[in-house]
mmCIF file of C-alpha atoms and ligand atoms in Angstrom:
data_model
loop_
_atom_site.group_PDB
_atom_site.id
_atom_site.type_symbol
_atom_site.label_atom_id
_atom_site.label_comp_id
_atom_site.label_asym_id
_atom_site.label_seq_id
_atom_site.Cartn_x
_atom_site.Cartn_y
_atom_site.Cartn_z
ATOM 1 C CA MET R 245 149.579 -206.478 144.081
ATOM 2 C CA GLN R 246 149.565 -209.372 146.492
ATOM 3 C CA HIS R 247 147.492 -212.486 144.489
ATOM 4 C CA SER R 248 149.317 -212.272 140.655
ATOM 5 C CA VAL R 249 146.139 -213.594 138.372
ATOM 6 C CA LEU R 250 149.071 -214.339 136.382
ATOM 7 C CA GLN R 251 149.835 -217.293 137.671
ATOM 8 C CA CYS R 252 146.914 -218.735 137.189
ATOM 9 C CA ASN R 253 146.364 -220.869 133.715
ATOM 10 C CA THR R 254 144.934 -223.522 135.348
ATOM 11 C CA GLY R 255 141.490 -223.913 136.884
ATOM 12 C CA GLU R 256 143.453 -225.500 139.787
ATOM 13 C CA ALA R 257 146.405 -222.295 139.812
ATOM 14 C CA LEU R 258 143.008 -220.361 139.621
ATOM 15 C CA LEU R 259 141.446 -221.369 141.641
ATOM 16 C CA ALA R 260 143.969 -222.080 144.938
ATOM 17 C CA GLU R 261 144.190 -218.053 144.016
ATOM 18 C CA LEU R 262 140.907 -217.208 144.906
ATOM 19 C CA ILE R 263 141.513 -219.406 148.343
ATOM 20 C CA ALA R 264 144.352 -218.060 148.822
ATOM 21 C CA VAL R 265 142.052 -213.918 149.344
ATOM 22 C CA PRO R 266 140.424 -214.978 152.629
ATOM 23 C CA SER R 267 136.387 -213.273 152.190
ATOM 24 C CA VAL R 268 135.155 -215.225 155.310
ATOM 25 C CA ASN R 269 131.725 -213.529 155.348
ATOM 26 C CA PRO R 270 131.969 -210.738 157.951
ATOM 27 C CA ARG R 271 128.170 -211.457 159.612
ATOM 28 C CA GLU R 272 127.298 -208.349 161.445
ATOM 29 C CA SER R 273 130.134 -206.965 161.613
ATOM 30 C CA ALA R 274 131.575 -203.304 158.885
ATOM 31 C CA LEU R 275 134.360 -205.045 157.792
ATOM 32 C CA PRO R 276 135.635 -204.227 153.547
ATOM 33 C CA ALA R 277 135.949 -208.583 154.112
ATOM 34 C CA GLU R 278 135.126 -209.468 149.887
ATOM 35 C CA THR R 279 136.048 -206.734 148.782
ATOM 36 C CA PRO R 280 140.221 -208.015 148.464
ATOM 37 C CA LEU R 281 138.316 -211.405 146.824
ATOM 38 C CA ALA R 282 136.213 -208.903 144.316
ATOM 39 C CA GLU R 283 139.178 -206.634 143.276
ATOM 40 C CA PHE R 284 140.739 -210.023 142.334
ATOM 41 C CA VAL R 285 138.456 -210.828 140.370
ATOM 42 C CA ALA R 286 138.152 -207.252 138.146
ATOM 43 C CA ASP R 287 141.851 -207.027 138.113
ATOM 44 C CA TYR R 288 141.790 -210.877 136.713
ATOM 45 C CA CYS R 289 138.922 -209.913 134.469
ATOM 46 C CA ARG R 290 140.644 -207.120 132.786
ATOM 47 C CA HIS R 291 143.409 -209.087 132.173
ATOM 48 C CA LEU R 292 141.358 -210.978 129.872
ATOM 49 C CA GLY R 293 140.243 -207.936 127.403
ATOM 50 C CA MET R 294 136.226 -207.880 129.795
ATOM 51 C CA THR R 295 136.168 -204.375 131.666
ATOM 52 C CA ALA R 296 135.097 -204.179 135.437
ATOM 53 C CA ARG R 297 134.359 -202.595 137.889
ATOM 54 C CA LEU R 298 133.399 -203.283 141.844
ATOM 55 C CA ASP R 299 130.247 -201.930 142.988
ATOM 56 C CA GLU R 300 129.848 -200.808 146.685
ATOM 57 C CA VAL R 301 127.161 -202.056 148.745
ATOM 58 C CA THR R 302 128.086 -201.329 151.708
ATOM 59 C CA ASP R 303 130.553 -201.058 154.494
ATOM 60 C CA GLY R 304 133.450 -200.360 152.083
ATOM 61 C CA ARG R 305 131.941 -204.071 150.800
ATOM 62 C CA CYS R 306 132.103 -204.827 147.191
ATOM 63 C CA ASN R 307 129.600 -206.495 144.969
ATOM 64 C CA VAL R 308 132.799 -207.337 141.165
ATOM 65 C CA VAL R 309 131.037 -207.007 138.356
ATOM 66 C CA ALA R 310 132.694 -207.754 134.634
ATOM 67 C CA THR R 311 131.289 -208.492 131.277
ATOM 68 C CA LEU R 312 132.913 -210.380 128.267
ATOM 69 C CA PRO R 313 131.479 -207.875 124.937
ATOM 70 C CA GLY R 314 129.708 -211.047 122.886
ATOM 71 C CA ARG R 315 128.433 -210.620 118.242
ATOM 72 C CA ARG R 316 124.815 -208.940 120.490
ATOM 73 C CA THR R 317 125.701 -206.931 123.075
ATOM 74 C CA ASP R 318 121.659 -205.921 123.720
ATOM 75 C CA GLU R 319 121.216 -209.244 125.744
ATOM 76 C CA CYS R 320 123.487 -211.300 128.295
ATOM 77 C CA VAL R 321 123.967 -213.881 130.268
ATOM 78 C CA LEU R 322 124.704 -212.917 133.370
ATOM 79 C CA LEU R 323 127.127 -215.542 135.228
ATOM 80 C CA GLU R 324 126.507 -215.033 138.838
ATOM 81 C CA THR R 325 128.306 -216.613 141.949
ATOM 82 C CA HIS R 326 128.915 -215.453 145.621
ATOM 83 C CA LEU R 327 132.160 -214.337 147.325
ATOM 84 C CA ASP R 328 131.659 -214.786 150.674
ATOM 85 C CA THR R 329 132.770 -218.018 152.325
ATOM 86 C CA VAL R 330 131.477 -218.888 156.011
ATOM 87 C CA GLU R 331 133.823 -219.023 159.188
ATOM 88 C CA THR R 332 137.375 -220.755 159.206
ATOM 89 C CA GLU R 333 137.175 -222.703 162.952
ATOM 90 C CA GLY R 334 137.807 -225.930 163.354
ATOM 91 C CA MET R 335 138.828 -226.695 159.840
ATOM 92 C CA THR R 336 140.664 -229.476 159.389
ATOM 93 C CA VAL R 337 143.390 -227.847 157.103
ATOM 94 C CA ALA R 338 144.664 -224.813 156.273
ATOM 95 C CA PRO R 339 141.900 -222.582 155.266
ATOM 96 C CA PHE R 340 143.805 -219.785 153.074
ATOM 97 C CA THR R 341 146.620 -222.539 151.123
ATOM 98 C CA ALA R 342 145.208 -224.153 148.509
ATOM 99 C CA GLN R 343 146.488 -228.451 149.268
ATOM 100 C CA VAL R 344 145.519 -230.751 146.223
ATOM 101 C CA ARG R 345 145.893 -234.203 147.571
ATOM 102 C CA ASP R 346 144.338 -237.645 144.758
ATOM 103 C CA GLY R 347 142.348 -235.116 142.601
ATOM 104 C CA ARG R 348 140.782 -232.876 145.323
ATOM 105 C CA LEU R 349 141.955 -228.950 146.369
ATOM 106 C CA TYR R 350 142.074 -228.519 150.441
ATOM 107 C CA GLY R 351 141.109 -225.197 151.506
ATOM 108 C CA ARG R 352 137.620 -222.754 152.761
ATOM 109 C CA GLY R 353 134.834 -221.898 149.765
ATOM 110 C CA ALA R 354 136.441 -225.044 147.185
ATOM 111 C CA CYS R 355 133.214 -226.004 146.726
ATOM 112 C CA ASP R 356 130.998 -222.799 148.119
ATOM 113 C CA ALA R 357 131.369 -220.911 146.002
ATOM 114 C CA LYS R 358 134.975 -220.276 144.964
ATOM 115 C CA GLY R 359 135.015 -223.548 142.785
ATOM 116 C CA PRO R 360 131.484 -222.396 140.824
ATOM 117 C CA LEU R 361 133.683 -219.191 140.353
ATOM 118 C CA ALA R 362 137.421 -220.516 139.042
ATOM 119 C CA ALA R 363 135.026 -222.497 136.185
ATOM 120 C CA PHE R 364 132.994 -219.034 135.546
ATOM 121 C CA LEU R 365 136.213 -217.121 135.340
ATOM 122 C CA SER R 366 138.052 -220.336 133.519
ATOM 123 C CA ALA R 367 135.142 -220.858 130.809
ATOM 124 C CA LEU R 368 135.223 -216.326 130.800
ATOM 125 C CA ALA R 369 139.214 -216.745 130.055
ATOM 126 C CA ARG R 370 139.606 -219.843 126.831
ATOM 127 C CA ILE R 371 136.889 -218.017 125.077
ATOM 128 C CA ALA R 372 139.013 -214.832 125.220
ATOM 129 C CA ALA R 373 141.964 -216.299 124.197
ATOM 130 C CA SER R 374 139.889 -218.361 121.534
ATOM 131 C CA GLY R 375 139.515 -214.913 119.687
ATOM 132 C CA HIS R 376 136.195 -215.181 118.728
ATOM 133 C CA PRO R 377 133.599 -213.321 121.082
ATOM 134 C CA PRO R 378 130.515 -215.174 122.595
ATOM 135 C CA GLU R 379 127.132 -215.298 121.359
ATOM 136 C CA ARG R 380 126.335 -212.736 123.815
ATOM 137 C CA THR R 381 127.426 -210.744 125.546
ATOM 138 C CA VAL R 382 128.887 -212.046 129.472
ATOM 139 C CA VAL R 383 128.028 -210.573 132.875
ATOM 140 C CA LEU R 384 129.908 -212.386 135.554
ATOM 141 C CA VAL R 385 129.101 -211.719 139.259
ATOM 142 C CA GLY R 386 130.863 -211.925 142.088
ATOM 143 C CA ALA R 387 128.078 -211.129 145.127
ATOM 144 C CA ILE R 388 128.951 -210.613 149.036
ATOM 145 C CA ASP R 389 126.896 -211.698 151.703
ATOM 146 C CA GLU R 390 125.084 -214.486 150.206
ATOM 147 C CA GLU R 391 125.325 -216.971 153.643
ATOM 148 C CA HIS R 392 124.421 -213.969 156.328
ATOM 149 C CA ARG R 393 121.845 -211.669 154.128
ATOM 150 C CA TYR R 394 122.045 -211.723 150.779
ATOM 151 C CA GLN R 395 123.199 -207.546 150.426
ATOM 152 C CA GLY R 396 125.308 -208.192 147.324
ATOM 153 C CA VAL R 397 122.649 -209.744 144.731
ATOM 154 C CA THR R 398 119.789 -207.674 146.385
ATOM 155 C CA HIS R 399 121.801 -204.679 145.454
ATOM 156 C CA LEU R 400 122.116 -206.187 142.742
ATOM 157 C CA LEU R 401 118.611 -206.474 142.099
ATOM 158 C CA ALA R 402 117.257 -203.286 142.827
ATOM 159 C CA ARG R 403 116.782 -201.548 139.246
ATOM 160 C CA GLU R 404 115.856 -204.785 138.180
ATOM 161 C CA ALA R 405 112.279 -204.768 139.671
ATOM 162 C CA GLY R 406 108.907 -204.737 136.850
ATOM 163 C CA GLY R 407 111.348 -206.427 134.592
ATOM 164 C CA SER R 408 112.458 -203.539 133.174
ATOM 165 C CA ALA R 409 115.621 -200.996 134.175
ATOM 166 C CA ALA R 410 113.611 -198.153 134.795
ATOM 167 C CA HIS R 411 115.436 -197.082 137.454
ATOM 168 C CA GLU R 412 117.732 -194.142 137.597
ATOM 169 C CA GLY R 413 121.311 -194.617 136.993
ATOM 170 C CA GLY R 414 120.006 -197.743 134.972
ATOM 171 C CA SER R 415 121.034 -201.690 135.093
ATOM 172 C CA ARG R 416 123.347 -202.446 137.906
ATOM 173 C CA ILE R 417 124.206 -205.824 134.975
ATOM 174 C CA GLY R 418 124.139 -203.773 131.940
ATOM 175 C CA PRO R 419 122.520 -205.559 129.423
ATOM 176 C CA ARG R 420 119.025 -207.258 129.382
ATOM 177 C CA PRO R 421 120.082 -210.667 130.999
ATOM 178 C CA VAL R 422 118.536 -213.921 129.035
ATOM 179 C CA GLY R 423 119.094 -216.225 131.695
ATOM 180 C CA ALA R 424 121.299 -216.955 134.022
ATOM 181 C CA VAL R 425 123.450 -219.221 135.783
ATOM 182 C CA VAL R 426 124.012 -218.700 139.351
ATOM 183 C CA GLY R 427 127.014 -220.606 141.017
ATOM 184 C CA GLU R 428 127.284 -222.850 143.126
ATOM 185 C CA PRO R 429 128.719 -227.245 143.855
ATOM 186 C CA THR R 430 125.702 -228.849 142.365
ATOM 187 C CA SER R 431 128.508 -231.926 141.755
ATOM 188 C CA LEU R 432 127.440 -230.586 138.026
ATOM 189 C CA CYS R 433 123.568 -231.215 138.098
ATOM 190 C CA LEU R 434 121.477 -228.582 136.378
ATOM 191 C CA VAL R 435 119.480 -227.513 139.126
ATOM 192 C CA VAL R 436 116.699 -225.882 138.587
ATOM 193 C CA ALA R 437 114.020 -225.574 141.534
ATOM 194 C CA HIS R 438 114.873 -225.348 145.730
ATOM 195 C CA LYS R 439 113.118 -224.484 148.751
ATOM 196 C CA GLY R 440 113.101 -220.845 150.390
ATOM 197 C CA VAL R 441 113.020 -221.331 154.225
ATOM 198 C CA MET R 442 111.650 -219.075 156.814
ATOM 199 C CA ARG R 443 112.695 -218.845 160.321
ATOM 200 C CA CYS R 444 111.157 -217.201 163.028
ATOM 201 C CA ARG R 445 110.935 -217.837 167.572
ATOM 202 C CA ILE R 446 108.354 -218.656 169.181
ATOM 203 C CA ALA R 447 107.561 -217.692 173.130
ATOM 204 C CA ALA R 448 105.457 -218.385 175.818
ATOM 205 C CA THR R 449 105.481 -215.817 178.609
ATOM 206 C CA GLY R 450 103.965 -216.293 182.179
ATOM 207 C CA PRO R 451 103.614 -215.129 185.349
ATOM 208 C CA GLY R 452 106.919 -216.133 187.291
ATOM 209 C CA GLY R 453 107.982 -216.876 190.495
ATOM 210 C CA HIS R 454 108.971 -219.202 193.439
ATOM 211 C CA SER R 455 109.027 -223.128 191.921
ATOM 212 C CA SER R 456 108.296 -224.962 195.120
ATOM 213 C CA LEU R 457 104.892 -221.995 194.410
ATOM 214 C CA PRO R 458 103.378 -224.020 190.904
ATOM 215 C CA GLN R 459 100.093 -223.847 191.438
ATOM 216 C CA GLY R 460 97.944 -222.177 189.582
ATOM 217 C CA ARG R 461 100.709 -220.400 187.744
ATOM 218 C CA VAL R 462 101.498 -220.731 183.701
ATOM 219 C CA ASN R 463 104.537 -222.483 183.102
ATOM 220 C CA PRO R 464 106.193 -221.500 179.911
ATOM 221 C CA VAL R 465 108.588 -224.028 179.446
ATOM 222 C CA GLU R 466 104.907 -226.558 179.242
ATOM 223 C CA THR R 467 103.691 -224.176 177.161
ATOM 224 C CA LEU R 468 105.377 -224.917 174.895
ATOM 225 C CA ALA R 469 106.064 -228.665 175.578
ATOM 226 C CA GLU R 470 102.380 -227.951 173.377
ATOM 227 C CA VAL R 471 103.712 -225.778 171.365
ATOM 228 C CA VAL R 472 106.311 -228.242 170.550
ATOM 229 C CA GLY R 473 104.499 -231.253 170.407
ATOM 230 C CA TYR R 474 102.223 -229.858 167.283
ATOM 231 C CA LEU R 475 103.976 -229.195 165.595
ATOM 232 C CA ARG R 476 105.497 -231.869 165.268
ATOM 233 C CA ASP R 477 102.037 -234.341 165.058
ATOM 234 C CA GLU R 478 99.662 -231.754 163.572
ATOM 235 C CA VAL R 479 101.834 -229.156 161.326
ATOM 236 C CA ALA R 480 104.571 -231.678 159.910
ATOM 237 C CA PRO R 481 103.129 -233.947 158.682
ATOM 238 C CA ARG R 482 100.114 -231.926 157.258
ATOM 239 C CA LEU R 483 103.444 -230.687 155.146
ATOM 240 C CA ALA R 484 104.785 -234.305 154.073
ATOM 241 C CA ALA R 485 101.967 -235.315 153.163
ATOM 242 C CA ARG R 486 102.300 -232.394 150.258
ATOM 243 C CA HIS R 487 103.731 -233.517 147.005
ATOM 244 C CA GLU R 488 106.330 -231.294 144.597
ATOM 245 C CA PRO R 489 107.646 -233.154 141.637
ATOM 246 C CA LEU R 490 111.431 -231.768 141.883
ATOM 247 C CA VAL R 491 111.538 -230.110 145.519
ATOM 248 C CA GLY R 492 109.736 -232.394 147.799
ATOM 249 C CA ALA R 493 107.988 -231.524 150.484
ATOM 250 C CA PRO R 494 107.528 -228.395 152.619
ATOM 251 C CA THR R 495 109.202 -229.000 156.391
ATOM 252 C CA LEU R 496 108.770 -227.675 159.408
ATOM 253 C CA VAL R 497 111.692 -228.089 162.630
ATOM 254 C CA VAL R 498 112.268 -226.651 166.001
ATOM 255 C CA THR R 499 115.917 -226.144 165.945
ATOM 256 C CA GLN R 500 116.386 -224.306 169.357
ATOM 257 C CA ILE R 501 114.607 -223.704 172.642
ATOM 258 C CA SER R 502 116.100 -222.268 175.732
ATOM 259 C CA GLY R 503 114.633 -220.222 178.941
ATOM 260 C CA GLY R 504 114.289 -219.999 182.402
ATOM 261 C CA SER R 505 116.610 -218.030 184.621
ATOM 262 C CA GLY R 506 117.281 -220.487 187.630
ATOM 263 C CA PRO R 507 116.638 -224.521 188.541
ATOM 264 C CA ASN R 508 114.110 -223.132 191.316
ATOM 265 C CA VAL R 509 112.008 -219.777 189.562
ATOM 266 C CA LEU R 510 109.610 -220.733 187.424
ATOM 267 C CA PRO R 511 110.055 -219.838 184.535
ATOM 268 C CA GLU R 512 108.900 -216.098 182.934
ATOM 269 C CA ARG R 513 110.149 -217.436 178.947
ATOM 270 C CA CYS R 514 110.235 -219.746 176.827
ATOM 271 C CA GLU R 515 111.527 -219.810 173.205
ATOM 272 C CA VAL R 516 112.560 -222.019 170.848
ATOM 273 C CA THR R 517 112.764 -221.371 167.357
ATOM 274 C CA ILE R 518 111.680 -222.668 164.168
ATOM 275 C CA ASP R 519 113.058 -222.803 160.704
ATOM 276 C CA ARG R 520 110.635 -224.031 157.963
ATOM 277 C CA ARG R 521 111.321 -224.562 154.247
ATOM 278 C CA THR R 522 109.176 -223.143 151.589
ATOM 279 C CA VAL R 523 108.106 -224.178 147.745
ATOM 280 C CA GLY R 524 107.097 -222.708 144.536
ATOM 281 C CA GLY R 525 104.392 -220.927 144.878
ATOM 282 C CA GLU R 526 104.442 -220.536 149.270
ATOM 283 C CA GLU R 527 105.464 -217.332 149.865
ATOM 284 C CA PRO R 528 107.810 -216.750 153.355
ATOM 285 C CA GLU R 529 105.637 -213.165 154.804
ATOM 286 C CA GLN R 530 102.163 -215.722 154.144
ATOM 287 C CA VAL R 531 103.081 -219.074 154.899
ATOM 288 C CA TRP R 532 104.636 -216.694 158.774
ATOM 289 C CA ARG R 533 101.093 -215.029 159.423
ATOM 290 C CA ALA R 534 98.784 -218.684 158.809
ATOM 291 C CA LEU R 535 101.107 -220.362 161.517
ATOM 292 C CA LYS R 536 100.762 -217.107 163.566
ATOM 293 C CA ASP R 537 96.772 -217.459 162.679
ATOM 294 C CA GLU R 538 97.036 -221.163 163.110
ATOM 295 C CA LEU R 539 99.588 -221.916 166.796
ATOM 296 C CA GLU R 540 98.392 -218.101 168.982
ATOM 297 C CA GLY R 541 95.558 -218.439 170.885
ATOM 298 C CA ARG R 542 95.834 -222.293 170.454
ATOM 299 C CA PHE R 543 96.697 -223.240 173.957
ATOM 300 C CA SER R 544 96.680 -223.090 178.247
ATOM 301 C CA GLY R 545 98.925 -220.111 177.952
ATOM 302 C CA PRO R 546 99.925 -217.394 176.559
ATOM 303 C CA VAL R 547 101.784 -217.338 172.603
ATOM 304 C CA GLU R 548 103.240 -215.332 170.715
ATOM 305 C CA VAL R 549 104.841 -215.771 166.784
ATOM 306 C CA ALA R 550 107.702 -212.992 166.626
ATOM 307 C CA GLU R 551 107.717 -211.834 162.389
ATOM 308 C CA PRO R 552 109.968 -213.811 160.403
ATOM 309 C CA HIS R 553 114.203 -213.073 161.536
ATOM 310 C CA VAL R 554 115.143 -214.845 157.907
ATOM 311 C CA VAL R 555 113.149 -215.060 154.712
ATOM 312 C CA ASP R 556 114.258 -216.783 151.567
ATOM 313 C CA TYR R 557 112.435 -217.706 148.597
ATOM 314 C CA ALA R 558 112.241 -221.043 146.950
ATOM 315 C CA LEU R 559 113.652 -220.830 143.124
ATOM 316 C CA PRO R 560 110.175 -222.217 141.658
ATOM 317 C CA ALA R 561 110.333 -224.619 139.014
ATOM 318 C CA GLN R 562 109.716 -221.684 135.738
ATOM 319 C CA ASP R 563 107.980 -223.514 132.232
ATOM 320 C CA ASP R 564 107.133 -220.503 130.334
ATOM 321 C CA GLY R 565 108.930 -219.581 127.233
ATOM 322 C CA ALA R 566 111.876 -217.619 127.877
ATOM 323 C CA ALA R 567 112.541 -219.605 130.885
ATOM 324 C CA ALA R 568 111.717 -222.993 129.577
ATOM 325 C CA ASP R 569 114.186 -222.144 126.095
ATOM 326 C CA PHE R 570 116.970 -221.460 128.790
ATOM 327 C CA THR R 571 117.370 -224.097 130.356
ATOM 328 C CA ALA R 572 117.123 -226.140 127.348
ATOM 329 C CA ARG R 573 119.999 -224.302 126.366
ATOM 330 C CA VAL R 574 122.186 -224.979 129.389
ATOM 331 C CA GLY R 575 120.723 -228.423 129.252
ATOM 332 C CA ARG R 576 121.461 -228.372 125.937
ATOM 333 C CA ALA R 577 125.959 -227.471 126.790
ATOM 334 C CA LEU R 578 125.731 -230.271 129.195
ATOM 335 C CA ALA R 579 125.032 -233.485 127.721
ATOM 336 C CA ALA R 580 127.115 -232.301 124.526
ATOM 337 C CA HIS R 581 130.418 -232.864 127.702
ATOM 338 C CA GLY R 582 128.177 -237.008 129.088
ATOM 339 C CA LEU R 583 126.192 -234.772 131.686
ATOM 340 C CA ASP R 584 122.513 -235.288 132.879
ATOM 341 C CA PRO R 585 120.411 -232.683 131.091
ATOM 342 C CA VAL R 586 117.615 -233.090 133.350
ATOM 343 C CA GLY R 587 116.726 -230.340 135.557
ATOM 344 C CA VAL R 588 116.392 -231.216 139.691
ATOM 345 C CA GLY R 589 115.222 -229.787 142.583
ATOM 346 C CA VAL R 590 117.059 -229.086 145.872
ATOM 347 C CA GLY R 591 116.002 -228.492 149.890
ATOM 348 C CA HIS R 592 118.648 -225.099 150.092
ATOM 349 C CA GLY R 593 118.342 -221.636 148.992
ATOM 350 C CA THR R 594 120.578 -219.800 146.144
ATOM 351 C CA ASP R 595 121.096 -216.194 144.849
ATOM 352 C CA ALA R 596 119.067 -217.672 141.821
ATOM 353 C CA SER R 597 115.423 -216.937 143.546
ATOM 354 C CA LYS R 598 115.924 -213.906 144.114
ATOM 355 C CA ILE R 599 116.927 -213.318 140.257
ATOM 356 C CA CYS R 600 114.449 -214.666 139.374
ATOM 357 C CA ARG R 601 112.149 -213.258 141.326
ATOM 358 C CA THR R 602 112.975 -209.727 138.841
ATOM 359 C CA GLY R 603 111.566 -211.848 135.492
ATOM 360 C CA ILE R 604 115.503 -213.448 134.988
ATOM 361 C CA PRO R 605 115.641 -217.324 134.233
ATOM 362 C CA SER R 606 117.982 -219.062 136.537
ATOM 363 C CA VAL R 607 119.886 -222.280 136.682
ATOM 364 C CA VAL R 608 122.559 -223.538 139.423
ATOM 365 C CA PHE R 609 125.561 -224.926 138.459
ATOM 366 C CA GLY R 610 128.932 -226.099 139.450
ATOM 367 C CA PRO R 611 131.773 -228.701 140.650
ATOM 368 C CA GLY R 612 131.610 -229.674 144.064
ATOM 369 C CA SER R 613 129.299 -231.616 146.087
ATOM 370 C CA MET R 614 126.655 -229.115 148.694
ATOM 371 C CA THR R 615 127.580 -232.509 151.238
ATOM 372 C CA GLU R 616 131.396 -230.904 151.704
ATOM 373 C CA ALA R 617 129.877 -227.178 151.914
ATOM 374 C CA HIS R 618 131.416 -225.238 155.278
ATOM 375 C CA THR R 619 132.511 -228.313 155.751
ATOM 376 C CA PRO R 620 136.106 -228.866 158.052
ATOM 377 C CA GLY R 621 137.619 -230.651 155.686
ATOM 378 C CA GLU R 622 135.685 -228.769 151.610
ATOM 379 C CA PHE R 623 137.459 -229.892 149.203
ATOM 380 C CA LEU R 624 136.337 -229.495 146.249
ATOM 381 C CA ASP R 625 137.087 -231.881 142.646
ATOM 382 C CA LEU R 626 139.107 -231.377 140.189
ATOM 383 C CA ALA R 627 138.101 -233.427 137.585
ATOM 384 C CA GLN R 628 134.412 -231.149 138.723
ATOM 385 C CA LEU R 629 135.809 -227.872 138.244
ATOM 386 C CA GLU R 630 136.971 -228.725 134.987
ATOM 387 C CA ALA R 631 133.885 -230.695 133.787
ATOM 388 C CA ALA R 632 131.716 -227.382 134.607
ATOM 389 C CA THR R 633 134.817 -225.166 132.746
ATOM 390 C CA ASP R 634 133.585 -227.167 129.794
ATOM 391 C CA VAL R 635 130.160 -226.484 129.810
ATOM 392 C CA LEU R 636 129.936 -222.756 130.497
ATOM 393 C CA THR R 637 132.407 -222.725 127.539
ATOM 394 C CA THR R 638 130.186 -224.608 125.366
ATOM 395 C CA LEU R 639 126.936 -222.538 126.209
ATOM 396 C CA LEU R 640 128.508 -219.770 126.197
ATOM 397 C CA ALA R 641 130.046 -219.451 123.301
ATOM 398 C CA ASP R 642 126.622 -221.055 121.616
ATOM 399 C CA GLY R 643 127.815 -221.135 117.659
ATOM 400 C CA THR R 644 131.798 -220.377 118.388
ATOM 401 C CA ALA R 645 131.793 -223.655 120.431
ATOM 402 C CA GLY R 646 133.638 -225.036 118.864
ATOM 403 C CA ALA R 647 136.752 -223.140 118.003
ATOM 404 C CA ALA R 648 136.759 -222.706 121.857
ATOM 405 C CA ARG R 649 137.683 -225.875 122.729
ATOM 406 C CA GLU R 650 140.084 -226.159 119.735
ATOM 407 C CA ASP R 651 142.059 -222.725 120.594
ATOM 408 C CA ARG R 652 142.245 -223.072 124.415
ATOM 409 C CA GLY R 653 145.278 -225.555 125.572
HETATM 410 ZN ZN1 ZN I 963 127.186 -221.208 148.710
#
């Protein structure tokens, strides 16, 4: 084996090993990019006495699912994070050779999301070493493709729909989760809600022709200028007037524009891409349909709002009984280590929204700052890795938390 799990007796050493196994999302290429990391995680978990298996999603790309039996085995706490990272082009630090300076560990994925993965694994290592089984079974999932098309979490949950694993082959998770902690950098905050997103393209078209003869011809660049102005002056302010307590108002921005074929040719087509951030209760498909109905037919030239090419769901605040219980349990684990137990909302998406839609209460928690994610100098504050490991150990061990803490070291 290329990377040894035996060298990982601190969170820092473990994170360095996770970074040394590249897992850059291959986007549309058919490469098994995350599988070596899935194998490393499975090895690490087996070394702790857990069972672990790889679950192929597509093109040899595998999720890893590892289980630590608890005193109760009919229910589990799900720890889910993603194995993939974004690209490394333009990085100002070595992407796959971790460097530690001033309490920070640098490398691709240090905070998004190998830091949270290291916290999950370190907490499991402490509990396994304590000799006291966790209160409930713990299932750790490292999923592929969170940075692109969410194929890993979608595959994981395909048999969970409707709140029961009634499909042939049974649940891919195992015991029914009482709740999920999704590992992403949250600066040790308890994230209980986040926005979703709908992205689509809006195109205007015209007949084209010689640019010296524009009279009477629709110019799609001018049509889209009207559209962009309308989105900015009418649609965006209407969204901004909405109040959402945890995540703020939904937003709409134009993020890309292209059009025209030459300096002396009347354009035949102009296109913009919009990024519409949704809040809990907004379904992306309905948001798109309403925008299409509002825009098409309103302007001086033909406009078409294409089907969304990216859809992700919002994580709504979950305040029913079971979800409130689970969130409160995570909050108590944070409070036990001097951290703020009050749930907050963020603007970006995570796998938590997909997990929550199958009826599993879901929160997002992890070491590291989102402002460091995807950056050329990505790093993790190692003190946060230690703190996150403490919180997770307390959460999972529950009644045996004290023993688990005493026995480590
Ligand atoms: Zn992430």
